[in-house]
XYZ file of C-alpha atoms in Angstrom:
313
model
C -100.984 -146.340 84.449
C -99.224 -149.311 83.162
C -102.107 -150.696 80.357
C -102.128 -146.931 79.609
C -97.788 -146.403 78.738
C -98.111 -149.991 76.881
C -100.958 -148.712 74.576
C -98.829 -145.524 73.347
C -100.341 -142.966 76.382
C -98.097 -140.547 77.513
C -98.466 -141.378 81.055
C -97.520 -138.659 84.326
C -97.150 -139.147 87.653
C -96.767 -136.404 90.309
C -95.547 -137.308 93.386
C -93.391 -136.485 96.889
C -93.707 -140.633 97.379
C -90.365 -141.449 96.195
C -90.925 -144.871 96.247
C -93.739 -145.074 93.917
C -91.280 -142.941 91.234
C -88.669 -145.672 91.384
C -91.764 -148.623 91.301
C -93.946 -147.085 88.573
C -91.489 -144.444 86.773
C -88.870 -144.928 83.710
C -87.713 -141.133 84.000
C -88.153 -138.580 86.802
C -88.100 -134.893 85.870
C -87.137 -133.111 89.647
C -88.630 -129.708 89.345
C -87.313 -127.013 92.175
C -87.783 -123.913 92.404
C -90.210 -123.452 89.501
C -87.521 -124.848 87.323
C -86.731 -128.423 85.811
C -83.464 -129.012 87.680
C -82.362 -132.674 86.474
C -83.549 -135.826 84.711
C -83.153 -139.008 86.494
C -83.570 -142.103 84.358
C -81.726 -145.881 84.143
C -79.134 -147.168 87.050
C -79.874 -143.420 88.549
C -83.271 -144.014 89.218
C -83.199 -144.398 93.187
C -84.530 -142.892 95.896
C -81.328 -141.387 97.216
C -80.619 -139.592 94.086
C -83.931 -138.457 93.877
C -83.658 -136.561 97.663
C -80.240 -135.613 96.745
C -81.644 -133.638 93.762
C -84.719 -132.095 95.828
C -82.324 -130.658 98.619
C -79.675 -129.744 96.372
C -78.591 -125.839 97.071
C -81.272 -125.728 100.422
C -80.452 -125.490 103.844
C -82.623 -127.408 106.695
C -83.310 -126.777 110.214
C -82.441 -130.252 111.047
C -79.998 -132.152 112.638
C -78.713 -135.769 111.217
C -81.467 -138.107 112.511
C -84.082 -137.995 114.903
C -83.183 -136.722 118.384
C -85.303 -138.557 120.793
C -86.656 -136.963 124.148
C -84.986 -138.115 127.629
C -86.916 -137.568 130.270
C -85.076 -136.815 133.445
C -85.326 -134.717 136.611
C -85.516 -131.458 134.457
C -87.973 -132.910 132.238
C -90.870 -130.171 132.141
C -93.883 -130.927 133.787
C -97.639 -129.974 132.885
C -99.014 -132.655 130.636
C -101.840 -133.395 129.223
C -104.316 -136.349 131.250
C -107.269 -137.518 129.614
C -109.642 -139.367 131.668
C -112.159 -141.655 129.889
C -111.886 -139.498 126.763
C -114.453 -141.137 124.464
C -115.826 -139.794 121.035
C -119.837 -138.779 120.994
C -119.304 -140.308 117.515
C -118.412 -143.582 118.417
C -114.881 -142.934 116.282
C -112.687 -144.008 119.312
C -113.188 -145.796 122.599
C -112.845 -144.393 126.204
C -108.986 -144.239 126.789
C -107.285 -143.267 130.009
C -103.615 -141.257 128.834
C -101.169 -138.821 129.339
C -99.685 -136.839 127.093
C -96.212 -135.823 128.609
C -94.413 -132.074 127.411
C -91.396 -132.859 125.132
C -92.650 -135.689 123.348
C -93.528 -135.765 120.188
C -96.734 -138.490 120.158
C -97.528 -139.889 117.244
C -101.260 -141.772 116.876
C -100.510 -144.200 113.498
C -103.581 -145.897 112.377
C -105.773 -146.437 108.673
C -108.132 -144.176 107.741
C -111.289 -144.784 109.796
C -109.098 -145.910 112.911
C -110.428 -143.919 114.571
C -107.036 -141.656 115.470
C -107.099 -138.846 112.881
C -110.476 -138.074 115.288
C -108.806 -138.798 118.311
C -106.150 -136.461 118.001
C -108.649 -133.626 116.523
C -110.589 -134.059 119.762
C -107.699 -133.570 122.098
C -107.246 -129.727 120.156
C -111.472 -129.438 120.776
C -112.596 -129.930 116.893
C -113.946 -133.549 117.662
C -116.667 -133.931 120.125
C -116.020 -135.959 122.912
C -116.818 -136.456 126.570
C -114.526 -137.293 129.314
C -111.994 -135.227 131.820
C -109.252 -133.373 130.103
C -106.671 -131.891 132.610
C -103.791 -129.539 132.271
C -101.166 -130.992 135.128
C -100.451 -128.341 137.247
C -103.679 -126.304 136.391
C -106.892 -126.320 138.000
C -109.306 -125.013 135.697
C -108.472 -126.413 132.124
C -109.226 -124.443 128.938
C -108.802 -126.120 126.292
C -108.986 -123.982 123.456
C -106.785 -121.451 125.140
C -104.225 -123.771 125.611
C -103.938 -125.992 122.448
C -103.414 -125.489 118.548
C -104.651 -127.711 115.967
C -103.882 -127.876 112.634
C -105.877 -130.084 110.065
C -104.457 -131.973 107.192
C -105.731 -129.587 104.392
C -103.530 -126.414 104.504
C -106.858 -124.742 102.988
C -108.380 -125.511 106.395
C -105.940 -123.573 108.456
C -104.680 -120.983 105.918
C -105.974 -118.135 104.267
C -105.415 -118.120 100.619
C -106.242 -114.539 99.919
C -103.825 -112.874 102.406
C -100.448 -112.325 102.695
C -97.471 -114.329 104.944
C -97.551 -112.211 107.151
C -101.463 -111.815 107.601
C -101.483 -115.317 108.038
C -98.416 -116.052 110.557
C -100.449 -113.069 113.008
C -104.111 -113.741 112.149
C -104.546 -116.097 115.766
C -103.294 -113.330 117.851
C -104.813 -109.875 119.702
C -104.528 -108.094 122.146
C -101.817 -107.464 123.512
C -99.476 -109.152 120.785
C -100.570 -106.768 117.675
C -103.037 -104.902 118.849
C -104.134 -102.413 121.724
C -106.638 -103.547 124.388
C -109.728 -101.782 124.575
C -109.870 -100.202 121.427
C -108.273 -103.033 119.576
C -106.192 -100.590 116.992
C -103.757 -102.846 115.439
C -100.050 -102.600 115.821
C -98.384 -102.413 112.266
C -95.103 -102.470 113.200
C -95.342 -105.477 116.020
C -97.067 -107.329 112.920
C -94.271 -106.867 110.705
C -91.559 -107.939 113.198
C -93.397 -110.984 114.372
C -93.817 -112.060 110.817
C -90.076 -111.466 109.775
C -88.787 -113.302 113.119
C -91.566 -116.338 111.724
C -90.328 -116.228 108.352
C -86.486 -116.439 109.811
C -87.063 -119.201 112.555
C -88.891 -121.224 110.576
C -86.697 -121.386 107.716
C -90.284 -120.035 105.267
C -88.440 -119.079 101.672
C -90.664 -116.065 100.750
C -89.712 -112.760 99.783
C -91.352 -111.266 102.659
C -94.152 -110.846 104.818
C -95.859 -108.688 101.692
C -95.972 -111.565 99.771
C -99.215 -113.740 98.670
C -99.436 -116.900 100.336
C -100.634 -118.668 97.231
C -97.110 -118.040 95.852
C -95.917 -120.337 98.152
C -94.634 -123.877 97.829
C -96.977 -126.137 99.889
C -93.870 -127.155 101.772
C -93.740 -123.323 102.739
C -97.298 -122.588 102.994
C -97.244 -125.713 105.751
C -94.133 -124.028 107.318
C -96.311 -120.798 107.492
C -99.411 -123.045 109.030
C -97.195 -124.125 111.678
C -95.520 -120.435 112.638
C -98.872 -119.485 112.720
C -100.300 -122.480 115.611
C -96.732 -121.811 117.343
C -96.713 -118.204 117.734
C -99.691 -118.232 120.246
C -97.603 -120.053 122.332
C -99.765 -123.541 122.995
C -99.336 -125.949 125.948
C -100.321 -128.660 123.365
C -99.893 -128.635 119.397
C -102.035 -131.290 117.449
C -101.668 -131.721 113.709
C -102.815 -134.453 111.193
C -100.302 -135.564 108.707
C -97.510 -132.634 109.174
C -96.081 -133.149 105.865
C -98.558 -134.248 103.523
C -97.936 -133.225 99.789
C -94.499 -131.674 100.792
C -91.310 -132.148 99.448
C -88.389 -133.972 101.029
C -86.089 -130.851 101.939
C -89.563 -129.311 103.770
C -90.360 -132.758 105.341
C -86.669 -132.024 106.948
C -87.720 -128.717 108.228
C -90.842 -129.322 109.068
C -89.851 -132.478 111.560
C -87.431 -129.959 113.299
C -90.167 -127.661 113.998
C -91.853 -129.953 115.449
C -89.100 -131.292 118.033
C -87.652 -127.674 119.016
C -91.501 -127.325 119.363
C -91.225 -130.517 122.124
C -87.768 -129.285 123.208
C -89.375 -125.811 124.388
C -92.179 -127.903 126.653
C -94.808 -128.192 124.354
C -96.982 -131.326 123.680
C -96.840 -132.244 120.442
C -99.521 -135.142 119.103
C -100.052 -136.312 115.464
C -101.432 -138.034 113.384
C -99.268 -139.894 110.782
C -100.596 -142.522 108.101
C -97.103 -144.100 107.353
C -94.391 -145.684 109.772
C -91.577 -144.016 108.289
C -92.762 -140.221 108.812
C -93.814 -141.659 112.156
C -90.261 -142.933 112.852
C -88.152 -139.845 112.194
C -90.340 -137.758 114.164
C -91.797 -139.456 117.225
C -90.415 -140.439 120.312
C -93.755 -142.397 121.123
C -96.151 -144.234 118.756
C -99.749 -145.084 119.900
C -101.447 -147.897 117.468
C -105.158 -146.685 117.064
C -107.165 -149.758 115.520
C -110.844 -149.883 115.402
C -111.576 -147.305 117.671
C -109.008 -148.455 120.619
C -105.259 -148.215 121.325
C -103.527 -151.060 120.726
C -99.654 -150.621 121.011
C -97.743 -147.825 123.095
C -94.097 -148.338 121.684
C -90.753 -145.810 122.135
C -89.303 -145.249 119.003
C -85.959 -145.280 121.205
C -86.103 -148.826 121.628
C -85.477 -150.147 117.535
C -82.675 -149.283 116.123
C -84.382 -148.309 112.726
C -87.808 -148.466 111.179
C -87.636 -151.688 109.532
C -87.711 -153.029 113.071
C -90.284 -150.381 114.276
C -92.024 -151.473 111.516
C -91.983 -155.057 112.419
C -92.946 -154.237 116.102
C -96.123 -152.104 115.114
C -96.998 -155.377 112.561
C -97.171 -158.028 114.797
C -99.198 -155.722 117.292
């Protein structure tokens, strides 16, 4: 991109990394909204100013920093155990763990790790053998107790159909429609959509509206009402926030601990430390196919040290 600017090219770069605009960029144009809402060149050019201008005028779900899980005596019970859970690919090793509820567990490793398979095979979608088991449920069924959402919103969504279609399209009987017969409930459909669309803070004009008219920030908001409203013991979901902006990454990380908060298990799969630091409250290091670090975010004060801790490991 460089060689190119020197020679005369008009050179663009789109991106939600704000630290490669401040590294490779001379001006930033911050669109929101559909609209170019400020110019950010010279002594501006920093990565607070840049957030500042992304969230300006929106409102979040969150609360200042990450809120960490304590685990007491009324700590909900029924986690997750996996028992020599080992890929039929060869991807990961066999690994004995357990998942508690109200975490947030976070599997950080390079592509080919390994973990982006690991954490697909918890949810079912990656073969693998071994004992999965539901604490304080004898016969475990996996796929009617977990959610999993991939990285590619095109993998979960449906671009053709509306909010609404999408935020009911995993339920049934007896949710939004009748048993037996199966005739669909209209009006159940609408008001589960509208209370998705409010709780999770989706900007849309309402359930009517096209998906693809979306922001991706939105359109992942909408993935996750959809995985949530079937109520899963376990959610799993690779990179939460890829390609979203920062106000959405905000959002999107509170879903995801009122998710914990309610008793749900929540694993990911995160590429980069500092997504995995304002969301987690545990980090498993996947490298080469085996865990090799089981840290508490709790215990470092702030992600350069987190960061240091998951280096030397």
């Amino acid at each position: 991109m460089r060689r190119l600017a020197e020679t005369g090219h008009v050179t663009m770069l789109i991106s939600h990394r704000l630290n490669d605009l401040v590294d490779q960029c001379q001006q930033v144009h911050v669109i929101r909204d559909g609209r170019l809402a400020s110019t950010i060149d010279g002594d501006r050019l920093t990565e607070n100013n840049i957030a500042a201008e992304l969230v300006e005028g929106t409102t979040s779900l969150a609360e200042p920093g990450p809120t960490r899980a304590s685990h007491g005596p009324n700590s909900p019970a029924g986690g997750f155990v996996l028992v020599n859970w080992e890929s039929e690919s060869g991807a990961f090793q066999s690994t004995g763990l357990e998942l508690r509820p109200g975490d947030v567990t976070v599997v950080v490793g390079v592509e080919g790790s390994g973990g982006r398979e690991f954490v697909a095979s918890v949810a079912g979608f990656h073969k693998a053998r071994g004992m999965a088991r539901l604490l304080g449920v004898e016969a475990f069924r996996i796929e009617r107790s977990t959610a999993f959402l991939p990285c590619d919103r095109r993998g979960m969504l449906f671009a053709n159909l509306t909010v609404g279609d999408n935020v009911t399209v995993r339920l049934g009987a007896p949710e939004i429609a009748t048993r037996g017969l199966g005739w669909l409930k209209r009006p159940a459909r609408r008001r589960i959509a509208l209370d998705a669309i409010d709780q999770f803070r989706i900007k849309t004009d309402g359930p009517a509206q096209p998906l693809v008219a979306l922001s991706g920030g939105n359109q992942q908001k909408v993935a996750l009402a959809t995985a949530l409203t079937r109520k899963p013991r376990l959610l799993a979901v690779e990179e939460p926030t890829r390609g979203v902006d920062v106000a959405s990454k905000r959002d999107i990380y509170a879903i995801l601990r009122r998710a914990a908060a309610s008793g749900v298990t929540v694993l990911l799969f995160c590429t980069e430390i500092p997504e995995a630091y304002e969301v987690a409250d545990r980090i498993l290091v996947m490298d080469r196919g085996a865990f090799i670090s089981d840290v508490n975010v709790s215990d470092y004060p702030d992600v350069i040290h987190l960061a240091r801790a998951l280096a030397v490991a």
